Short mmCIF file of C-alpha atoms in Angstrom, two decimals:
data_model
loop_
_atom_site.label_atom_id
_atom_site.label_comp_id
_atom_site.label_asym_id
_atom_site.label_seq_id
_atom_site.Cartn_x
_atom_site.Cartn_y
_atom_site.Cartn_z
CA MET A 1 -31.38 -34.64 90.00
CA THR A 2 -29.15 -34.82 93.04
CA ASP A 3 -27.03 -37.85 93.74
CA LEU A 4 -27.91 -40.12 90.88
CA MET A 5 -27.75 -43.76 92.07
CA ILE A 6 -29.15 -45.76 89.15
CA ASP A 7 -28.57 -45.02 85.49
CA VAL A 8 -30.03 -47.52 83.03
CA ALA A 9 -29.56 -46.62 79.38
CA GLY A 10 -30.85 -48.43 76.31
CA LEU A 11 -31.47 -51.69 78.19
CA SER A 12 -32.88 -54.47 76.04
CA LYS A 13 -33.56 -57.97 77.26
CA SER A 14 -34.97 -60.99 75.51
CA PHE A 15 -35.10 -64.70 76.17
CA THR A 16 -34.02 -67.22 73.57
CA LEU A 17 -35.64 -70.56 74.34
CA HIS A 18 -33.38 -73.21 72.87
CA GLN A 19 -35.70 -76.02 73.98
CA GLN A 20 -38.57 -74.43 72.01
CA GLY A 21 -36.81 -74.29 68.66
CA GLY A 22 -34.92 -71.11 69.51
CA VAL A 23 -38.00 -68.89 69.80
CA ARG A 24 -37.04 -65.43 70.99
CA LEU A 25 -39.16 -63.54 73.53
CA PRO A 26 -38.39 -59.84 73.74
CA VAL A 27 -39.09 -58.44 77.21
CA LEU A 28 -37.43 -55.03 77.46
CA ASP A 29 -36.75 -52.73 74.53
CA ARG A 30 -34.30 -49.85 74.97
CA VAL A 31 -35.40 -48.88 78.46
CA ASP A 32 -33.90 -45.83 80.17
CA LEU A 33 -34.22 -45.25 83.90
CA ARG A 34 -32.48 -42.78 86.18
CA VAL A 35 -33.11 -42.81 89.91
CA GLY A 36 -31.62 -40.45 92.47
CA ALA A 37 -31.07 -40.88 96.19
CA GLY A 38 -34.32 -40.27 98.05
CA GLU A 39 -36.50 -41.18 95.08
CA CYS A 40 -38.97 -44.02 94.70
CA VAL A 41 -39.74 -44.93 91.09
CA VAL A 42 -42.65 -47.29 90.61
CA LEU A 43 -42.72 -49.48 87.50
CA ARG A 44 -46.16 -49.77 85.97
CA GLY A 45 -47.41 -51.81 83.06
CA PRO A 46 -49.43 -54.87 82.14
CA SER A 47 -48.32 -58.35 83.09
CA GLY A 48 -45.45 -59.38 80.81
CA ALA A 49 -44.25 -55.81 80.27
CA GLY A 50 -40.94 -56.69 81.88
CA LYS A 51 -41.25 -54.97 85.25
CA SER A 52 -39.72 -57.87 87.19
CA SER A 53 -37.16 -58.44 84.45
CA LEU A 54 -35.97 -54.86 84.80
CA LEU A 55 -35.49 -55.31 88.55
CA ARG A 56 -33.68 -58.60 87.95
CA CYS A 57 -31.35 -56.92 85.42
CA LEU A 58 -30.58 -54.29 88.06
CA TYR A 59 -29.79 -57.05 90.56
CA GLY A 60 -27.59 -58.98 88.10
CA ASN A 61 -29.97 -61.94 88.18
CA TYR A 62 -30.81 -61.57 84.49
CA LEU A 63 -28.26 -60.79 81.79
CA ALA A 64 -28.89 -57.75 79.63
CA ASP A 65 -28.71 -58.17 75.83
CA THR A 66 -27.65 -54.58 75.16
CA GLY A 67 -27.43 -51.31 77.04
CA SER A 68 -25.91 -50.40 80.34
CA VAL A 69 -27.23 -50.92 83.87
CA ARG A 70 -25.10 -48.67 86.02
CA VAL A 71 -25.50 -48.44 89.77
CA ARG A 72 -23.44 -46.43 92.19
CA GLY A 73 -21.49 -48.59 94.62
CA PRO A 74 -19.15 -47.54 97.42
CA ASP A 75 -16.21 -47.32 94.99
CA GLY A 76 -18.04 -45.60 92.15
CA TRP A 77 -20.24 -46.64 89.26
CA VAL A 78 -20.52 -50.31 88.29
CA ASP A 79 -22.21 -51.48 85.10
CA VAL A 80 -24.09 -54.55 86.30
CA ALA A 81 -24.63 -55.58 82.67
CA ALA A 82 -20.88 -55.96 82.18
CA ALA A 83 -19.57 -56.74 85.68
CA GLY A 84 -18.28 -60.15 86.73
CA PRO A 85 -19.85 -62.30 89.45
CA ARG A 86 -17.47 -61.09 92.16
CA ALA A 87 -18.26 -57.43 91.52
CA ILE A 88 -22.00 -58.13 91.50
CA LEU A 89 -21.85 -60.10 94.76
CA GLN A 90 -19.98 -57.23 96.34
CA LEU A 91 -22.71 -54.80 95.22
CA ARG A 92 -25.35 -57.11 96.65
CA ARG A 93 -23.57 -57.23 99.97
CA GLY A 94 -23.36 -53.50 100.45
CA THR A 95 -25.49 -51.63 97.97
CA LEU A 96 -28.38 -53.54 96.43
CA GLY A 97 -31.27 -54.77 98.57
CA TYR A 98 -33.86 -56.88 96.78
CA VAL A 99 -37.23 -58.18 97.87
CA SER A 100 -38.33 -60.96 95.54
CA GLN A 101 -41.85 -62.29 95.36
CA PHE A 102 -41.01 -65.28 97.49
CA LEU A 103 -38.52 -66.33 100.11
CA ARG A 104 -35.95 -68.96 99.35
CA ALA A 105 -35.88 -70.70 102.70
CA ILE A 106 -32.64 -72.26 103.88
CA PRO A 107 -33.03 -75.48 105.86
CA ARG A 108 -32.57 -75.10 109.60
CA VAL A 109 -31.89 -71.35 109.65
CA PRO A 110 -34.36 -69.59 111.99
CA ALA A 111 -36.33 -66.53 110.88
CA GLU A 112 -34.44 -64.14 113.13
CA GLN A 113 -31.13 -65.32 111.65
CA VAL A 114 -32.48 -65.08 108.08
CA VAL A 115 -33.34 -61.43 108.71
CA ALA A 116 -30.14 -60.53 110.58
CA GLN A 117 -27.66 -62.33 108.31
CA PRO A 118 -27.11 -59.66 105.61
CA ALA A 119 -26.23 -57.10 108.27
CA ILE A 120 -23.93 -59.56 110.06
CA ASP A 121 -22.22 -60.39 106.76
CA ALA A 122 -21.64 -56.67 106.28
CA GLY A 123 -19.93 -56.40 109.65
CA THR A 124 -22.73 -55.28 111.99
CA PRO A 125 -22.20 -56.85 115.44
CA PRO A 126 -24.54 -59.89 115.69
CA ASP A 127 -26.30 -58.51 118.81
CA THR A 128 -27.16 -55.25 117.06
CA ALA A 129 -28.25 -57.04 113.88
CA CYS A 130 -30.44 -59.48 115.82
CA ALA A 131 -32.04 -56.69 117.83
CA ARG A 132 -32.92 -54.89 114.62
CA ALA A 133 -34.21 -58.16 113.14
CA ARG A 134 -36.51 -58.74 116.14
CA GLU A 135 -37.78 -55.16 115.94
CA LEU A 136 -38.70 -55.62 112.26
CA LEU A 137 -40.28 -59.03 112.78
CA ALA A 138 -42.41 -57.57 115.56
CA ARG A 139 -43.35 -54.59 113.45
CA LEU A 140 -44.39 -56.89 110.60
CA ASN A 141 -46.53 -58.87 113.05
CA ILE A 142 -44.61 -62.14 112.93
CA PRO A 143 -45.54 -63.87 116.21
CA GLU A 144 -42.59 -64.09 118.56
CA ARG A 145 -42.94 -67.86 118.90
CA LEU A 146 -41.93 -68.16 115.20
CA TRP A 147 -38.73 -66.13 115.41
CA HIS A 148 -36.60 -69.12 116.32
CA LEU A 149 -38.10 -71.44 113.72
CA PRO A 150 -36.95 -71.83 110.11
CA PRO A 151 -39.46 -70.07 107.82
CA ALA A 152 -39.87 -73.09 105.50
CA THR A 153 -43.09 -74.05 107.27
CA PHE A 154 -44.52 -70.52 107.59
CA SER A 155 -47.56 -69.38 105.61
CA GLY A 156 -47.03 -67.51 102.33
CA GLY A 157 -47.79 -64.16 103.94
CA GLU A 158 -45.49 -64.83 106.89
CA GLN A 159 -42.64 -65.87 104.56
CA GLN A 160 -43.17 -62.73 102.53
CA ARG A 161 -42.94 -60.60 105.67
CA VAL A 162 -39.70 -62.34 106.73
CA ASN A 163 -38.42 -61.56 103.25
CA VAL A 164 -39.39 -57.90 103.58
CA ALA A 165 -37.83 -57.68 107.05
CA ARG A 166 -34.58 -59.12 105.67
CA SER A 167 -34.29 -56.38 103.06
CA PHE A 168 -35.12 -53.56 105.45
CA ALA A 169 -32.81 -54.84 108.18
CA ARG A 170 -29.93 -53.03 106.49
CA ASP A 171 -29.85 -49.50 105.18
CA TYR A 172 -29.14 -50.40 101.57
CA PRO A 173 -28.44 -47.33 99.40
CA ILE A 174 -30.56 -48.98 96.65
CA LEU A 175 -33.72 -51.03 97.19
CA LEU A 176 -35.41 -53.13 94.52
CA LEU A 177 -38.91 -54.16 95.59
CA ASP A 178 -40.79 -56.73 93.53
CA GLU A 179 -44.34 -56.68 94.88
CA PRO A 180 -43.40 -56.60 98.55
CA THR A 181 -47.05 -56.14 99.52
CA ALA A 182 -48.50 -59.01 97.48
CA SER A 183 -50.33 -61.48 99.72
CA LEU A 184 -50.24 -59.12 102.72
CA ASP A 185 -53.27 -57.93 104.70
CA PRO A 186 -54.03 -54.16 104.96
CA GLU A 187 -52.28 -53.78 108.31
CA ASN A 188 -49.03 -55.29 107.04
CA LYS A 189 -49.32 -53.44 103.74
CA ARG A 190 -49.37 -50.23 105.74
CA VAL A 191 -46.19 -51.28 107.60
CA VAL A 192 -44.41 -51.96 104.29
CA VAL A 193 -45.51 -48.57 102.98
CA GLU A 194 -44.10 -46.94 106.13
CA LEU A 195 -40.81 -48.84 105.85
CA THR A 196 -40.50 -47.92 102.17
CA GLU A 197 -41.21 -44.27 102.88
CA ALA A 198 -38.70 -44.23 105.77
CA ALA A 199 -36.05 -45.77 103.51
CA ARG A 200 -36.72 -43.12 100.87
CA GLN A 201 -36.45 -40.35 103.44
CA ARG A 202 -33.10 -41.59 104.70
CA GLY A 203 -31.91 -41.31 101.09
CA ALA A 204 -32.38 -44.73 99.52
CA ALA A 205 -32.95 -44.91 95.77
CA ILE A 206 -35.93 -47.24 95.35
CA VAL A 207 -37.36 -49.02 92.32
CA GLY A 208 -40.51 -50.96 93.00
CA ILE A 209 -43.44 -52.87 91.58
CA PHE A 210 -46.72 -52.46 93.47
CA HIS A 211 -49.92 -53.76 91.96
CA ASP A 212 -52.07 -52.17 94.63
CA ALA A 213 -52.92 -48.67 93.31
CA GLU A 214 -53.32 -47.28 96.82
CA VAL A 215 -49.87 -48.49 97.86
CA ARG A 216 -48.41 -47.20 94.63
CA GLU A 217 -49.76 -43.73 95.25
CA ALA A 218 -48.51 -43.74 98.81
CA VAL A 219 -44.89 -44.55 97.96
CA ALA A 220 -44.19 -43.31 94.41
CA SER A 221 -42.14 -40.20 93.74
CA ARG A 222 -42.47 -41.01 90.06
CA VAL A 223 -43.99 -43.68 87.83
CA LEU A 224 -42.27 -45.31 84.86
CA ASP A 225 -44.70 -46.86 82.40
CA LEU A 226 -43.51 -49.96 80.59
CA PRO A 227 -45.51 -50.73 77.46
CA ALA A 228 -46.94 -54.18 76.74
CA ARG A 229 -44.70 -56.14 74.40
CA ALA A 230 -45.45 -58.41 71.48
CA GLU A 231 -45.35 -62.08 72.49
CA ALA A 232 -42.57 -63.22 70.16
CA ALA A 233 -40.37 -62.04 67.37
CA MET B 1 -22.38 -65.91 102.12
CA SER B 2 -19.54 -64.00 103.67
CA GLY B 3 -15.79 -64.32 103.37
CA TYR B 4 -15.85 -63.61 99.68
CA GLY B 5 -12.25 -62.51 99.21
CA ALA B 6 -10.91 -60.12 96.61
CA ASP B 7 -7.32 -61.33 96.56
CA ALA B 8 -5.38 -63.03 93.81
CA PRO B 9 -6.70 -66.44 92.71
CA ILE B 10 -5.84 -69.30 95.04
CA LEU B 11 -6.35 -71.84 92.27
CA ILE B 12 -5.94 -71.59 88.51
CA ALA B 13 -7.00 -74.41 86.22
CA ASP B 14 -5.20 -73.79 82.97
CA GLU B 15 -6.41 -75.59 79.82
CA LEU B 16 -6.94 -78.99 81.42
CA ARG B 17 -7.23 -81.82 78.92
CA HIS B 18 -7.84 -85.51 79.41
CA SER B 19 -9.34 -88.37 77.41
CA PHE B 20 -10.22 -91.94 78.25
CA GLY B 21 -9.40 -93.76 75.03
CA ARG B 22 -11.29 -91.81 72.41
CA VAL B 23 -13.72 -90.31 74.88
CA PRO B 24 -12.73 -86.74 75.78
CA ALA B 25 -13.42 -85.96 79.45
CA LEU B 26 -11.74 -82.56 79.67
CA GLN B 27 -11.38 -80.46 76.54
CA GLY B 28 -9.43 -77.42 77.65
CA VAL B 29 -11.08 -76.48 80.96
CA SER B 30 -9.85 -73.25 82.54
CA PHE B 31 -11.02 -71.22 85.51
CA ASP B 32 -9.79 -69.09 88.41
CA LEU B 33 -10.90 -69.54 92.00
CA HIS B 34 -10.45 -66.84 94.62
CA PRO B 35 -10.01 -67.22 98.39
CA GLY B 36 -13.38 -67.72 100.06
CA GLU B 37 -15.12 -68.43 96.78
CA VAL B 38 -17.34 -71.45 96.17
CA LEU B 39 -17.43 -72.57 92.56
CA GLY B 40 -20.17 -75.06 91.68
CA VAL B 41 -19.51 -77.42 88.77
CA VAL B 42 -22.70 -78.86 87.35
CA GLY B 43 -23.50 -81.16 84.46
CA GLU B 44 -24.86 -84.64 83.94
CA SER B 45 -22.94 -87.91 84.16
CA GLY B 46 -20.23 -87.99 81.53
CA SER B 47 -19.87 -84.21 81.42
CA GLY B 48 -16.31 -84.47 82.78
CA LYS B 49 -17.00 -82.95 86.19
CA THR B 50 -15.70 -85.94 88.15
CA THR B 51 -12.57 -86.12 85.98
CA LEU B 52 -12.09 -82.43 86.70
CA VAL B 53 -12.24 -82.89 90.46
CA ARG B 54 -9.89 -85.90 90.21
CA ALA B 55 -7.40 -83.80 88.25
CA LEU B 56 -7.65 -80.97 90.78
CA SER B 57 -7.38 -83.23 93.81
CA GLY B 58 -4.23 -84.92 92.54
CA GLU B 59 -5.85 -88.29 92.00
CA LEU B 60 -5.35 -88.16 88.25
CA VAL B 61 -2.57 -86.49 86.26
CA PRO B 62 -4.26 -84.70 83.36
CA GLN B 63 -2.76 -85.35 79.91
CA GLY B 64 -2.64 -81.63 79.27
CA GLY B 65 -2.78 -78.35 81.15
CA ARG B 66 -1.77 -77.25 84.61
CA VAL B 67 -3.30 -76.94 88.06
CA LEU B 68 -1.75 -73.94 89.80
CA TYR B 69 -2.15 -73.40 93.54
CA ARG B 70 -1.07 -70.22 95.31
CA ASP B 71 0.44 -71.19 98.66
CA ARG B 72 0.33 -69.24 101.93
CA GLU B 73 3.49 -67.38 100.90
CA GLY B 74 1.86 -66.25 97.65
CA GLU B 75 3.91 -68.50 95.42
CA LEU B 76 2.11 -70.16 92.49
CA LEU B 77 2.84 -73.89 92.43
CA ASP B 78 2.17 -76.24 89.53
CA LEU B 79 0.69 -79.07 91.59
CA HIS B 80 1.32 -81.90 89.15
CA ALA B 81 4.91 -80.79 88.56
CA LEU B 82 5.88 -80.65 92.26
CA PRO B 83 8.14 -83.30 93.77
CA GLU B 84 5.95 -86.13 95.07
CA GLY B 85 6.68 -85.48 98.77
CA ARG B 86 5.87 -81.78 98.61
CA ARG B 87 2.70 -82.43 96.62
CA ARG B 88 1.44 -85.07 99.05
CA ARG B 89 2.15 -82.81 101.97
CA LEU B 90 0.15 -79.96 100.43
CA TYR B 91 -2.79 -82.26 99.78
CA ARG B 92 -2.72 -83.25 103.45
CA THR B 93 -2.43 -79.75 104.88
CA ASP B 94 -3.55 -76.86 102.66
CA LEU B 95 -5.94 -78.80 100.43
CA GLY B 96 -8.76 -81.18 101.19
CA THR B 97 -10.95 -83.54 99.21
CA VAL B 98 -14.41 -84.69 100.26
CA ARG B 99 -15.52 -87.65 98.19
CA GLN B 100 -19.03 -88.76 97.35
CA ASN B 101 -18.58 -92.12 99.05
CA PRO B 102 -17.17 -91.69 102.55
CA ARG B 103 -15.52 -95.11 102.19
CA ASP B 104 -13.21 -93.56 99.57
CA GLY B 105 -12.25 -90.69 101.83
CA LEU B 106 -12.01 -92.42 105.21
CA ARG B 107 -9.79 -95.14 106.58
CA MET B 108 -12.42 -97.69 107.45
CA THR B 109 -10.32 -99.83 109.78
CA VAL B 110 -9.29 -97.16 112.26
CA SER B 111 -11.39 -95.16 114.74
CA ALA B 112 -13.18 -91.90 114.01
CA GLY B 113 -10.63 -90.13 116.21
CA ALA B 114 -7.71 -91.61 114.31
CA ASN B 115 -9.33 -90.57 111.02
CA VAL B 116 -9.49 -86.99 112.19
CA GLY B 117 -6.07 -87.09 113.86
CA GLU B 118 -4.20 -88.43 110.85
CA ARG B 119 -3.68 -85.04 109.23
CA LEU B 120 -2.50 -83.53 112.50
CA MET B 121 0.15 -86.23 112.69
CA ALA B 122 1.10 -85.46 109.09
CA LEU B 123 1.63 -81.90 110.28
CA GLY B 124 4.10 -83.22 112.85
CA GLN B 125 1.91 -83.22 115.94
CA ARG B 126 2.85 -86.02 118.30
CA HIS B 127 1.03 -85.23 121.54
CA TYR B 128 -1.68 -87.88 121.82
CA GLY B 129 -3.86 -85.96 124.28
CA SER B 130 -3.83 -82.82 122.18
CA ILE B 131 -4.64 -84.70 118.96
CA ARG B 132 -7.48 -86.47 120.73
CA ALA B 133 -8.84 -83.17 122.08
CA GLN B 134 -8.76 -81.59 118.62
CA ALA B 135 -10.46 -84.62 117.12
CA GLU B 136 -13.20 -84.37 119.75
CA ASP B 137 -13.59 -80.69 119.05
CA TRP B 138 -13.94 -81.34 115.32
CA LEU B 139 -16.45 -84.15 115.81
CA ALA B 140 -18.57 -81.70 117.79
CA ARG B 141 -18.24 -79.07 115.07
CA VAL B 142 -19.57 -81.49 112.46
CA GLU B 143 -22.31 -82.55 114.88
CA VAL B 144 -21.05 -86.05 115.63
CA ASP B 145 -21.30 -86.95 119.32
CA PRO B 146 -17.69 -86.92 120.62
CA ASP B 147 -18.59 -90.15 122.47
CA ARG B 148 -18.22 -91.84 119.08
CA LEU B 149 -14.49 -90.98 118.94
CA ASP B 150 -13.42 -94.60 119.36
CA ASP B 151 -15.97 -96.10 116.95
CA VAL B 152 -14.79 -97.22 113.54
CA PRO B 153 -16.59 -95.61 110.57
CA ALA B 154 -18.63 -98.76 109.87
CA GLN B 155 -20.41 -98.19 113.20
CA LEU B 156 -21.56 -94.73 112.07
CA SER B 157 -24.53 -93.87 109.86
CA GLY B 158 -23.96 -92.66 106.29
CA GLY B 159 -24.61 -89.06 107.25
CA MET B 160 -22.21 -89.30 110.20
CA GLN B 161 -19.55 -90.91 108.00
CA GLN B 162 -19.84 -88.00 105.59
CA ARG B 163 -19.54 -85.49 108.43
CA LEU B 164 -16.53 -87.41 109.75
CA GLN B 165 -14.93 -87.16 106.32
CA ILE B 166 -15.45 -83.40 106.41
CA ALA B 167 -13.88 -83.14 109.88
CA ARG B 168 -10.94 -85.26 108.71
CA ASN B 169 -10.33 -82.77 105.92
CA LEU B 170 -10.89 -79.55 107.83
CA VAL B 171 -8.87 -80.35 110.95
CA SER B 172 -5.62 -79.25 109.29
CA GLY B 173 -7.03 -75.82 108.47
CA PRO B 174 -7.02 -76.18 104.66
CA ARG B 175 -7.61 -73.15 102.44
CA LEU B 176 -9.02 -75.00 99.48
CA VAL B 177 -11.35 -78.01 99.45
CA PHE B 178 -12.61 -80.11 96.55
CA MET B 179 -15.98 -81.74 97.03
CA ASP B 180 -17.35 -84.42 94.72
CA GLU B 181 -21.11 -84.82 95.23
CA PRO B 182 -20.80 -84.54 99.02
CA THR B 183 -24.52 -84.94 99.65
CA ALA B 184 -25.41 -87.55 97.03
CA GLY B 185 -26.42 -90.90 98.42
CA LEU B 186 -27.77 -89.45 101.67
CA ASP B 187 -31.41 -89.28 102.75
CA VAL B 188 -33.00 -85.94 102.01
CA SER B 189 -33.31 -84.92 105.67
CA VAL B 190 -29.69 -85.92 106.29
CA GLN B 191 -28.70 -83.96 103.17
CA ALA B 192 -30.34 -80.78 104.47
CA ARG B 193 -28.40 -81.02 107.72
CA LEU B 194 -25.12 -81.64 105.92
CA LEU B 195 -25.76 -78.75 103.53
CA ASP B 196 -26.47 -76.38 106.36
CA LEU B 197 -23.33 -77.54 108.14
CA LEU B 198 -21.22 -77.08 105.00
CA ARG B 199 -22.69 -73.65 104.37
CA GLY B 200 -21.76 -72.52 107.87
CA LEU B 201 -18.26 -74.03 107.83
CA VAL B 202 -17.38 -72.65 104.41
CA ALA B 203 -18.46 -69.14 105.43
CA ASP B 204 -16.86 -69.25 108.90
CA LEU B 205 -13.53 -70.63 107.68
CA GLY B 206 -13.45 -68.57 104.47
CA LEU B 207 -12.72 -71.71 102.46
CA ALA B 208 -12.32 -71.74 98.72
CA VAL B 209 -14.29 -74.70 97.36
CA VAL B 210 -14.75 -76.47 94.06
CA LEU B 211 -18.06 -78.25 94.49
CA VAL B 212 -19.04 -80.84 91.91
CA THR B 213 -22.73 -81.69 92.04
CA HIS B 214 -25.55 -82.80 89.81
CA ASP B 215 -28.02 -81.24 92.27
CA LEU B 216 -28.84 -77.69 91.24
CA GLY B 217 -30.50 -77.02 94.61
CA VAL B 218 -27.22 -77.82 96.35
CA ALA B 219 -25.41 -75.57 93.89
CA ARG B 220 -27.85 -72.71 94.51
CA LEU B 221 -27.45 -72.96 98.25
CA LEU B 222 -23.66 -73.22 98.41
CA ALA B 223 -22.04 -71.82 95.27
CA HIS B 224 -21.24 -68.19 94.50
CA ARG B 225 -20.51 -68.99 90.89
CA LEU B 226 -21.45 -71.85 88.58
CA MET B 227 -19.71 -73.59 85.73
CA VAL B 228 -21.88 -75.78 83.49
CA MET B 229 -20.03 -78.64 81.78
CA GLN B 230 -21.05 -80.80 78.86
CA HIS B 231 -18.87 -83.34 77.03
CA GLY B 232 -15.77 -82.12 78.85
CA GLU B 233 -16.27 -78.48 77.96
CA VAL B 234 -17.41 -75.47 79.95
CA VAL B 235 -20.52 -74.29 78.09
CA GLU B 236 -21.61 -71.59 80.52
CA THR B 237 -20.27 -69.83 83.57
CA GLY B 238 -21.58 -66.99 85.75
CA LEU B 239 -23.16 -65.90 88.98
CA THR B 240 -25.07 -68.88 90.42
CA ASP B 241 -28.56 -67.39 90.44
CA GLN B 242 -28.04 -65.83 87.02
CA VAL B 243 -27.05 -69.16 85.44
CA LEU B 244 -30.00 -70.90 87.11
CA ASP B 245 -32.62 -68.20 86.46
CA ASP B 246 -31.44 -66.92 83.07
CA PRO B 247 -29.34 -69.68 81.46
CA GLN B 248 -28.03 -68.77 78.01
CA HIS B 249 -26.64 -71.97 76.54
CA ALA B 250 -28.99 -74.62 75.16
CA TYR B 251 -27.58 -77.33 77.42
CA ALA B 252 -27.72 -75.10 80.52
CA GLN B 253 -31.37 -74.36 79.70
CA LEU B 254 -32.10 -78.05 79.34
CA LEU B 255 -30.41 -78.80 82.65
CA VAL B 256 -32.34 -76.10 84.53
CA SER B 257 -35.67 -76.95 82.92
CA SER B 258 -35.23 -80.64 83.75
CA ILE B 259 -35.55 -80.21 87.51
CA LEU B 260 -38.94 -80.79 89.00
CA PRO B 261 -40.14 -77.75 90.89
CA VAL B 262 -40.64 -78.32 94.62
#
């Protein structure tokens, strides 16, 4: 494999619910995953198999119990499972793009700004970042009259598309996509497939969850099957 | 959020301890804060978070431990051990404190302009026209109509008073600001505006902030990192979204699960 970008080894993750008498829910059990630049690995498995949890461990949003979650940043490999908050935030700024299942709207910030902000934070001139943001919003069929409004009042599908635009507005070396096509119509699904494929071709390492089998087949270089897990231990 | 610096810590809380009678409020609280970093301190009433901000902001001398501030020259200063004059000066120039109740952070008997100008005068500025111009500029930045420059705080709404308090603190170009529940007690719509304003100012100015709040939504929006306190102890600390989405400690889990979803 050329240019390995993600190297997950022996990752286990469980939740201990202290409010429920300390019941422990295992989610991931010794998962290995290696992804190279220009590869799109699709996670497949039944609901509860830990697909989203694996993406969240890669993003530093969930803590790993054991194992390593190494990603390649600009200054070399970083083990997200062991890195401090500052190192993880730095990775998120330059390396890790993440599309979650819903947009966390910020009061008063217009859609165009939401999409352009990550690029501006990374030093792209605001004019360039905003032009790119408008191009993506148009491509994802967000009506122009909405661009200057905060997305809090948008429909679910519109919010999801703003969210997608935000993550494709920068050329992240690693993209984590958690059902980016959920709640989208066929036309917009096709756009997301095209954006994902273009990102892969420019060399992004992509890990994604796509429930739609057709979408999955269109974007996947490889599929990783995650087995269903027992409910509790 | 941008401006997340990688330099040496600007603030070090080292084993802070304090009790009120037999009630411990701080039981060995330590943390580092870096330039441009926003640290959220969350916990319920009685967790010690207000005592912490009072100890940091110089309002209370902790019975144990040190508060170390790294000044513009890179020298680490033990704030509570500094000569009174030097300490007061730092708190009026490099450091700021935004209190929950604007009445505690403003001088209620002088005009909005004088409230903002006070720190400039502490810095030695004497030119009335220049101070007035800077005060006007800062009122505009915190979205208070500069026409209100000559009003006293009592003539302003609660949200405006809070924004005035922020301008009063930021006018001197501080590097480190302590905020104690800055949005509590405001209407929700007013809160959203203030939050957005704070978010922008903190990022633009690259401020380091210790933000005490009981509102986890506020913490999620503004803080890079969270510290969860209970009974005067830090029970959990980490990246903000990690602590909120995957809390480890029993009390942190209780706190997160107690918010009503919106």
